[in-house]
Amino acid sequence: MSEAILEMQHIAKAFSGIYALKDAQLTLHKGSVMALVGENGAGKSTLMRILTGIYDHDGGTVLYKGQPVHFKNAMQAREAGIAIIHQEFNLFPNLTVAENIFLGDKSTQVHGLVNWAAMYRRAQELVDSIGGTFSVQEKVQALSVQNQQVVEIVKALAANAEVLIMDEPTSALPESEVQHLFHTIRGLKARGVAIVYVSHRLNEIFEICDDITVLRDGVTAFLSPVAATSQQEVVAQMIGREVAVLYPKQEAEIGGPVFEVEHLSDGATVKDLSFCVRKGEILGLYGLVGSGATECPEALFGLVGSARGTFRMDGCQIHLNSPAQAVENHIAYVPPDRHRQGIIRQLSIRFNLTLAVIRRLCRRSFVQRREEQALIDEYIGKLRIKCAADTQKVTFLSGGNQQKVVIAKWLATKPSLLILNDPTRGVDVGAKAEIYALISELACAGMAIIITSSEISEILGMSDRILVLNEGVVAREFLRGQADQKSLLSAALVRSDEPQGGDVR
Ligand SMILES: Nc1ncnc2c1ncn2[C@@H]1O[C@H](COP(=O)(O)OP(=O)(O)OP(=O)(O)O)[C@@H](O)[C@H]1O
Ligand SMILES: [Mg+2]
């Protein structure tokens, strides 16, 4: 094998006396992809932030091209040829896509002046090259979560890096879009770029990575060529046990309709959707980008001003023009973009967990502290949120643990209708199984649940019924057990001008 381009040895890092990394090591070779995996909070992002100069380390050494290096900030690392795609988006929402891509990049400047035409052209080429379908002159805030992820990827590509770190680059991308990224990765490998690929999606790792490094509680616990190991072994190395059932869906008794929608449209992607969700039922919505599968839940939670339709909860007509109205009508929503709609990162886990139920915890204007504490402890335990204390700010949690706080916050409201829009984005395999067991329990207790996911297996594993959306309408409906990966994908891919088979609604 070629000489290592980068070696991290015995890396240690503590935050306020608590170790995030104890003895981590990572070796990268030119033109090969190293998977970096581990449970939520294992230290993956911290290790990558140390490599790129965002955090300083307390112990250990980093050798880059055989020389010890110690980058003081991300700009220094980028100039040396090490770029990172962050797990949490690092974009300026009110700047254009092109401005975000080339922010501070001197290559787009001539005598200190930005060559706008050249910058837009180059940015558009990069976006097109990985299958993006939007204009780089759009403002980032107007883009969907998936497209924002594409911008993050392009930003790193623009740096022409020799080492490229991808911290969960596909967590917001549906599986159908991932191939574009893999195509790009193969091209980069051929050019000799060394890549670190951080992901919780093991099937992606087994497709695109050459080697694998498993971090467990801040220690490198396992190293192997991908070809010499199995998904089962990797999971066992990550969490110290095997996950027997990933989707522990129990058979629930399905009752009458809880929530009914007629002729939902959002004035853009969602054209005309009518369906109902019953007591105890988990209804999966599946579709490709632009099908309406992610947009429909947003419209139902009152997040889209232009949404139209008729809604009934327990037989009574209701209005859903704002999230406040949705909450009043006992609807809870776990969003895909936790920062925009999920949590207040600068506040504590405590505050965030009780935010949506604080009224229920009050008696005559006083918060019942004991009940409040019991609720906080219950959810930190049930979802295994890894934190130093419940007073810790959410911003200091690992990505997956932040997502668990969002899920817990809404589960605590005990809604009649729970809408989960790609809920386990960035959550590790073990925690996922636990979250799904919890969701299945809630359904058994009579809750109606709508779920979307960027992973088909999640929809197949958890739904009692699946609606496949295509161009804003329901293209097909499957009952549990009737669908598989192939049938869902083909129903999602059929275009409206093609004849469709099956029971079209
Ligand atoms: N700035 C910080 N201050 C305090 N603690 C931190 C900080 N950054 C990370 N941590 C802690 O370090 C540990 C490792 O976090 P890290 O983000 O590296 O995990 P991860 O492996 O990337 O997890 P995930 O899969 O959830 O993204 C966590 O317990 C986290 O709370
Ligand atoms: Mg992380």
XYZ file of C-alpha atoms and ligand atoms in Angstrom:
537
model
C 0.000 0.000 0.000
C 1.139 3.557 -0.711
C 2.783 5.583 2.024
C 0.370 7.179 4.503
C -0.476 10.764 3.645
C -1.865 11.347 7.111
C -1.464 9.731 10.495
C -3.175 10.657 13.727
C -1.667 8.882 16.730
C -2.831 8.630 20.359
C -5.095 11.646 20.076
C -6.690 12.793 23.331
C -9.138 15.602 23.963
C -11.233 16.590 26.968
C -13.997 19.174 27.304
C -14.292 20.625 30.826
C -12.477 17.598 32.204
C -14.623 15.030 30.370
C -12.833 12.939 27.755
C -14.248 12.971 24.230
C -11.130 11.237 22.867
C -8.693 9.126 24.863
C -6.539 7.268 22.388
C -7.694 7.709 18.824
C -5.724 6.806 15.775
C -6.392 7.187 12.089
C -4.214 6.456 9.041
C -5.049 7.653 5.528
C -3.584 6.629 2.195
C -3.674 8.503 -1.091
C -6.545 7.525 -3.355
C -8.381 5.493 -0.767
C -11.477 5.976 1.364
C -11.363 5.371 5.102
C -14.662 4.843 6.915
C -14.800 6.331 10.398
C -17.652 4.866 12.396
C -18.854 4.697 15.987
C -21.848 5.350 18.211
C -23.292 8.817 18.675
C -20.843 10.663 20.901
C -17.946 8.258 20.219
C -15.736 11.178 19.139
C -15.746 11.054 15.328
C -16.535 14.716 14.698
C -14.177 15.805 17.462
C -11.331 13.857 15.837
C -12.098 15.469 12.480
C -12.295 18.926 14.045
C -8.860 18.372 15.572
C -7.480 17.351 12.207
C -8.820 20.517 10.596
C -7.599 22.886 13.282
C -11.047 23.725 14.659
C -10.206 22.182 18.040
C -6.816 21.896 19.667
C -5.866 18.482 21.059
C -4.558 17.706 24.534
C -2.338 14.806 23.524
C -1.035 12.819 20.568
C 0.450 13.732 17.200
C -0.750 14.461 13.690
C 1.630 13.676 10.829
C 0.753 15.075 7.410
C 2.986 14.006 4.522
C 5.407 12.692 7.130
C 5.698 15.992 9.021
C 4.110 16.855 12.374
C 1.431 19.514 11.902
C -0.715 21.555 14.235
C -3.236 23.679 12.358
C -4.463 26.707 14.245
C -7.706 27.072 12.327
C -9.724 25.587 9.484
C -8.343 28.093 6.961
C -4.771 26.908 7.640
C -5.814 23.278 7.189
C -7.680 24.122 3.993
C -4.663 25.945 2.592
C -2.518 22.876 3.384
C -4.996 20.740 1.408
C -7.317 19.344 4.080
C -10.993 20.214 3.628
C -14.046 19.173 5.598
C -17.724 18.775 4.897
C -19.348 19.360 8.242
C -22.111 17.295 9.723
C -23.916 20.436 10.846
C -24.349 22.813 7.956
C -22.015 25.744 7.978
C -23.734 27.932 5.423
C -24.762 31.566 5.330
C -28.481 31.390 4.586
C -28.843 34.864 3.132
C -25.925 34.591 0.712
C -26.186 32.900 -2.674
C -25.007 29.349 -3.264
C -21.998 30.599 -5.262
C -21.012 33.077 -2.543
C -21.159 30.291 0.029
C -19.009 28.018 -2.115
C -16.255 30.537 -2.755
C -16.441 32.594 0.428
C -12.964 33.932 1.165
C -11.460 31.946 -1.714
C -8.793 34.061 -3.367
C -8.904 32.065 -6.627
C -12.097 33.885 -7.631
C -10.488 37.283 -7.219
C -8.495 39.385 -9.659
C -6.528 42.240 -8.044
C -8.712 41.885 -4.984
C -11.955 42.151 -6.984
C -14.325 39.225 -7.318
C -14.795 38.002 -10.885
C -18.507 37.312 -10.456
C -19.173 35.779 -13.869
C -16.298 33.309 -13.513
C -17.319 32.508 -9.952
C -20.932 31.735 -10.904
C -19.818 29.636 -13.880
C -17.359 27.571 -11.829
C -19.852 27.128 -8.978
C -22.584 25.981 -11.360
C -20.210 23.485 -12.991
C -19.382 21.988 -9.610
C -23.043 21.783 -8.555
C -24.015 20.166 -11.870
C -21.132 17.701 -11.616
C -22.628 16.058 -8.544
C -26.161 16.073 -9.847
C -27.454 19.302 -8.203
C -30.429 20.752 -10.065
C -30.583 24.273 -8.632
C -29.097 27.605 -9.658
C -26.046 28.850 -7.771
C -27.568 32.335 -7.873
C -30.291 31.230 -5.454
C -30.004 32.157 -1.804
C -29.119 29.170 0.403
C -32.158 29.792 2.638
C -34.440 29.011 -0.312
C -32.947 25.508 -0.740
C -34.227 22.258 0.725
C -32.135 20.433 3.324
C -30.964 18.005 0.628
C -29.796 20.784 -1.627
C -28.042 22.540 1.250
C -26.114 19.338 1.749
C -25.116 19.420 -1.903
C -23.772 22.962 -1.340
C -21.715 21.735 1.636
C -20.204 19.003 -0.532
C -19.421 21.392 -3.381
C -17.798 23.860 -0.960
C -15.246 21.221 -0.013
C -14.752 20.087 -3.616
C -13.952 23.674 -4.610
C -10.975 23.607 -2.265
C -9.164 21.006 -4.425
C -8.175 19.162 -1.292
C -5.691 16.297 -0.994
C -7.455 15.079 2.117
C -11.212 15.399 2.164
C -13.260 14.713 5.267
C -16.929 13.947 4.828
C -18.729 14.022 8.155
C -22.063 12.358 7.404
C -22.331 13.798 3.901
C -25.419 11.782 3.015
C -27.458 12.026 6.201
C -29.930 14.372 4.492
C -29.774 12.708 1.105
C -32.279 10.051 0.085
C -30.550 6.828 -0.940
C -31.566 7.435 -4.530
C -29.362 10.577 -4.613
C -26.342 9.043 -2.944
C -24.989 7.573 -6.187
C -24.172 11.052 -7.501
C -21.911 11.587 -4.513
C -20.326 8.158 -4.924
C -19.580 8.954 -8.532
C -17.784 12.092 -7.347
C -15.913 10.145 -4.675
C -14.695 7.609 -7.247
C -13.429 10.489 -9.406
C -11.586 12.014 -6.452
C -10.020 8.656 -5.550
C -8.755 8.313 -9.098
C -7.094 11.722 -8.681
C -5.320 10.467 -5.553
C -7.415 12.283 -2.937
C -7.539 10.566 0.458
C -11.030 10.593 1.930
C -12.441 10.091 5.419
C -16.043 9.004 5.221
C -18.043 9.315 8.451
C -21.456 7.701 8.289
C -24.007 5.676 10.195
C -25.205 4.035 7.009
C -23.219 0.827 6.919
C -24.406 -0.222 3.481
C -22.829 2.977 2.076
C -19.600 2.213 3.878
C -19.468 -1.261 2.452
C -20.046 0.148 -1.014
C -17.611 3.058 -1.144
C -14.913 2.601 1.519
C -11.671 0.631 1.361
C -10.862 0.475 5.066
C -12.704 1.009 8.310
C -11.785 2.537 11.662
C -14.177 2.056 14.583
C -14.109 4.550 17.444
C -15.596 3.463 20.730
C -15.765 5.910 23.650
C -12.896 7.933 22.275
C -10.617 4.977 21.599
C -9.822 3.371 18.238
C -11.245 -0.072 18.890
C -11.101 -1.801 15.529
C -9.286 -1.449 12.193
C -9.890 -3.550 9.108
C -10.054 -3.538 5.350
C -13.765 -3.357 4.490
C -13.459 -6.532 2.419
C -12.286 -8.462 5.470
C -15.184 -7.612 7.796
C -18.995 -7.663 7.902
C -21.724 -5.198 8.874
C -22.563 -7.377 11.857
C -19.002 -7.350 13.113
C -18.740 -3.581 12.666
C -21.949 -2.976 14.641
C -20.745 -5.276 17.403
C -17.400 -3.422 17.520
C -19.193 -0.061 17.628
C -21.677 -0.669 20.384
C -20.245 -3.673 22.150
C -23.258 -5.896 21.404
C -25.200 -7.165 18.440
C -28.415 -5.488 17.355
C -30.783 -8.385 16.850
C -33.732 -6.497 15.392
C -33.162 -3.141 13.761
C -36.845 -2.438 13.185
C -38.659 -3.863 16.192
C -42.130 -3.190 14.824
C -44.855 -4.778 16.885
C -48.236 -5.725 15.510
C -50.600 -2.950 16.676
C -54.367 -2.978 16.683
C -55.412 -0.516 14.023
C -58.597 1.427 14.772
C -60.644 4.133 13.078
C -59.314 7.270 11.372
C -57.574 9.775 13.632
C -56.443 12.296 11.072
C -57.811 12.853 7.584
C -56.482 15.079 4.820
C -58.266 16.008 1.643
C -56.790 17.776 -1.342
C -53.641 18.997 0.356
C -51.479 21.251 -1.794
C -48.652 23.590 -0.867
C -48.739 25.683 -4.000
C -45.461 24.122 -5.170
C -44.379 20.497 -4.750
C -47.436 18.969 -3.108
C -50.183 18.944 -5.738
C -53.189 17.037 -4.434
C -52.910 14.591 -1.546
C -55.782 12.856 0.208
C -55.262 10.173 2.836
C -56.000 9.227 6.405
C -54.029 7.836 9.344
C -55.726 5.500 11.768
C -55.404 4.838 15.472
C -52.346 2.667 16.092
C -51.196 2.946 12.502
C -47.758 3.882 11.222
C -48.177 5.389 7.764
C -44.986 5.655 5.698
C -44.593 8.313 3.024
C -41.939 7.588 0.450
C -40.775 9.527 -2.574
C -37.734 10.958 -4.309
C -36.571 14.556 -3.925
C -39.334 16.855 -5.171
C -42.067 14.178 -4.842
C -43.695 15.945 -1.896
C -42.743 13.285 0.683
C -40.743 15.743 2.810
C -42.924 18.727 1.976
C -46.233 17.079 2.919
C -45.351 16.773 6.634
C -44.212 20.404 6.691
C -47.536 21.508 5.249
C -49.455 19.377 7.767
C -47.621 21.009 10.668
C -48.610 24.472 9.442
C -45.103 25.410 8.317
C -46.128 26.378 4.794
C -48.146 29.568 4.465
C -49.512 28.677 1.054
C -50.835 25.215 2.032
C -54.480 24.461 1.243
C -56.630 21.460 2.072
C -59.279 20.109 4.416
C -58.165 18.474 7.666
C -60.111 16.482 10.228
C -58.921 15.303 13.625
C -61.147 12.661 15.254
C -63.879 13.575 12.789
C -63.866 17.342 13.495
C -62.627 19.809 10.936
C -59.525 21.714 12.022
C -57.284 24.435 10.607
C -53.550 23.979 10.234
C -52.232 27.394 9.266
C -49.413 27.534 11.813
C -47.393 25.200 14.053
C -49.250 26.679 17.046
C -52.565 25.526 15.563
C -51.081 22.103 14.838
C -49.858 21.747 18.441
C -53.282 22.872 19.775
C -54.766 20.051 17.737
C -52.410 17.517 19.329
C -50.049 17.174 16.382
C -46.304 16.834 16.999
C -43.611 17.132 14.372
C -40.006 15.914 14.331
C -38.318 17.866 11.527
C -35.407 16.812 9.329
C -33.567 20.074 9.923
C -33.138 20.195 13.660
C -31.629 23.645 13.648
C -34.316 25.408 11.750
C -37.315 23.865 13.417
C -36.192 21.483 16.111
C -34.212 22.852 19.017
C -32.701 25.957 20.520
C -29.053 24.967 20.531
C -27.827 27.673 22.867
C -30.135 26.448 25.625
C -29.892 23.379 27.824
C -31.091 19.845 27.171
C -33.509 20.389 30.107
C -35.034 23.474 28.593
C -35.411 21.919 25.160
C -36.930 18.680 26.459
C -39.643 20.455 28.416
C -40.277 23.335 26.030
C -43.307 21.794 24.366
C -44.890 20.446 27.573
C -44.151 23.201 30.044
C -47.843 24.109 30.392
C -48.667 20.542 31.343
C -45.941 20.603 34.003
C -47.338 23.770 35.658
C -49.789 24.018 38.525
C -51.008 27.558 39.232
C -48.093 29.048 37.277
C -45.466 26.998 39.105
C -43.442 24.343 37.350
C -43.705 21.044 39.234
C -39.986 20.375 39.586
C -40.262 16.723 40.516
C -42.468 15.883 37.527
C -40.213 17.925 35.309
C -37.123 16.036 36.508
C -38.826 12.663 36.114
C -39.716 13.493 32.519
C -36.185 14.674 31.718
C -34.602 11.581 33.284
C -37.072 9.298 31.504
C -36.194 10.578 28.041
C -32.453 10.928 28.572
C -32.537 7.280 29.684
C -34.945 5.921 27.069
C -33.140 7.524 24.140
C -29.703 7.118 25.699
C -28.804 10.781 25.204
C -25.083 11.007 25.904
C -24.468 14.157 27.927
C -22.430 15.423 30.870
C -25.581 16.720 32.642
C -29.081 17.790 31.649
C -27.989 21.388 32.087
C -25.483 21.026 29.228
C -26.187 23.216 26.220
C -27.495 21.247 23.255
C -24.874 22.790 20.990
C -22.174 20.789 22.814
C -23.836 17.434 22.137
C -22.786 15.238 19.250
C -24.983 15.464 16.133
C -26.893 12.256 16.781
C -27.513 13.175 20.397
C -28.920 16.556 19.335
C -31.366 14.699 17.102
C -32.374 12.496 20.033
C -33.257 15.663 22.002
C -35.573 16.769 19.181
C -37.278 13.382 19.095
C -37.632 13.287 22.886
C -39.048 16.815 22.997
C -41.944 15.847 20.746
C -42.530 12.345 22.119
C -42.989 13.978 25.533
C -46.015 15.893 24.238
C -47.901 12.576 23.850
C -49.672 13.779 20.702
C -52.621 12.162 18.892
C -50.741 12.430 15.626
C -46.970 12.190 15.529
C -45.300 13.266 12.298
C -41.721 12.061 11.900
C -39.939 13.644 8.963
C -36.713 11.649 8.544
C -36.415 11.372 12.337
C -33.271 9.311 12.769
C -30.963 11.362 10.577
C -27.463 10.889 11.951
C -28.553 8.512 14.729
C -26.414 5.402 15.238
C -27.706 1.895 14.562
C -28.117 0.916 18.210
C -29.977 4.098 19.202
C -32.107 3.830 16.076
C -33.367 0.402 17.106
C -34.274 1.843 20.525
C -36.076 4.842 19.042
C -38.032 2.590 16.741
C -38.991 0.290 19.602
C -40.346 3.386 21.366
C -42.264 4.525 18.302
C -43.756 1.074 17.878
C -44.853 1.128 21.549
C -46.551 4.486 21.014
C -48.435 3.089 18.033
C -49.524 0.085 20.113
C -50.860 2.537 22.685
C -53.081 4.060 19.976
C -51.045 6.953 18.576
C -51.373 7.667 14.844
C -47.983 8.126 13.207
C -46.792 9.461 9.865
C -43.182 8.767 8.955
C -40.875 9.707 6.102
C -37.294 8.589 5.764
C -34.340 8.987 3.468
C -33.720 5.259 4.000
C -36.110 2.890 2.258
C -35.404 0.084 4.726
C -36.698 2.286 7.536
C -40.012 2.878 5.742
C -40.319 -0.818 4.908
C -39.354 -1.889 8.412
C -41.700 0.391 10.341
C -44.828 1.122 8.275
C -48.190 -0.618 8.396
C -49.053 1.067 5.120
C -46.922 3.001 2.633
C -47.940 5.764 0.251
C -45.488 6.356 -2.559
C -45.593 9.976 -3.660
C -44.625 11.091 -7.099
C -44.850 14.621 -8.452
C -46.994 15.725 -5.524
C -49.676 13.036 -5.707
C -50.065 9.488 -4.353
C -48.738 7.160 -7.034
C -49.245 3.876 -5.192
C -50.305 2.435 -1.894
C -48.783 -0.695 -0.363
C -49.789 -2.611 2.736
C -47.112 -3.911 5.103
C -45.380 -6.893 3.563
C -46.558 -6.088 0.026
C -43.661 -3.823 -0.864
C -39.929 -4.236 -1.142
C -37.066 -1.893 -1.976
C -37.514 -2.414 -5.713
C -41.255 -1.900 -5.862
C -41.064 1.310 -3.810
C -38.306 2.710 -5.970
C -40.015 1.858 -9.221
C -43.307 3.404 -8.034
C -41.353 6.507 -7.009
C -39.615 6.720 -10.374
C -42.644 6.382 -12.662
C -43.399 9.679 -14.367
C -46.953 10.947 -14.717
C -46.850 10.707 -18.527
C -46.054 6.981 -18.331
C -48.759 4.368 -17.808
C -48.786 3.163 -14.184
C -49.575 -0.321 -13.019
C -51.319 -1.338 -9.803
C -53.937 0.361 -7.733
C -53.354 3.989 -8.568
C -55.311 6.441 -6.464
N -17.417 21.823 22.250
C -17.748 20.818 23.057
N -17.939 21.015 24.385
C -18.261 20.006 25.215
N -18.406 18.723 24.831
C -18.231 18.456 23.532
C -17.905 19.482 22.574
N -17.786 18.902 21.351
C -18.032 17.576 21.545
N -18.300 17.319 22.840
C -18.575 15.997 23.433
O -17.632 15.079 22.923
C -18.226 13.786 22.720
C -17.931 13.328 21.299
O -18.713 14.095 20.387
P -18.587 13.983 18.813
O -19.399 15.102 18.253
O -17.177 13.894 18.430
O -19.322 12.584 18.549
P -19.600 11.847 17.182
O -18.865 10.556 17.230
O -19.330 12.744 16.041
O -21.172 11.518 17.306
P -22.368 11.627 16.225
O -22.408 10.314 15.523
O -23.588 11.776 17.101
O -22.137 12.787 15.358
C -19.706 13.963 23.027
O -19.991 13.448 24.305
C -19.937 15.456 22.987
O -20.967 15.861 23.853
Mg -20.511 13.680 14.649
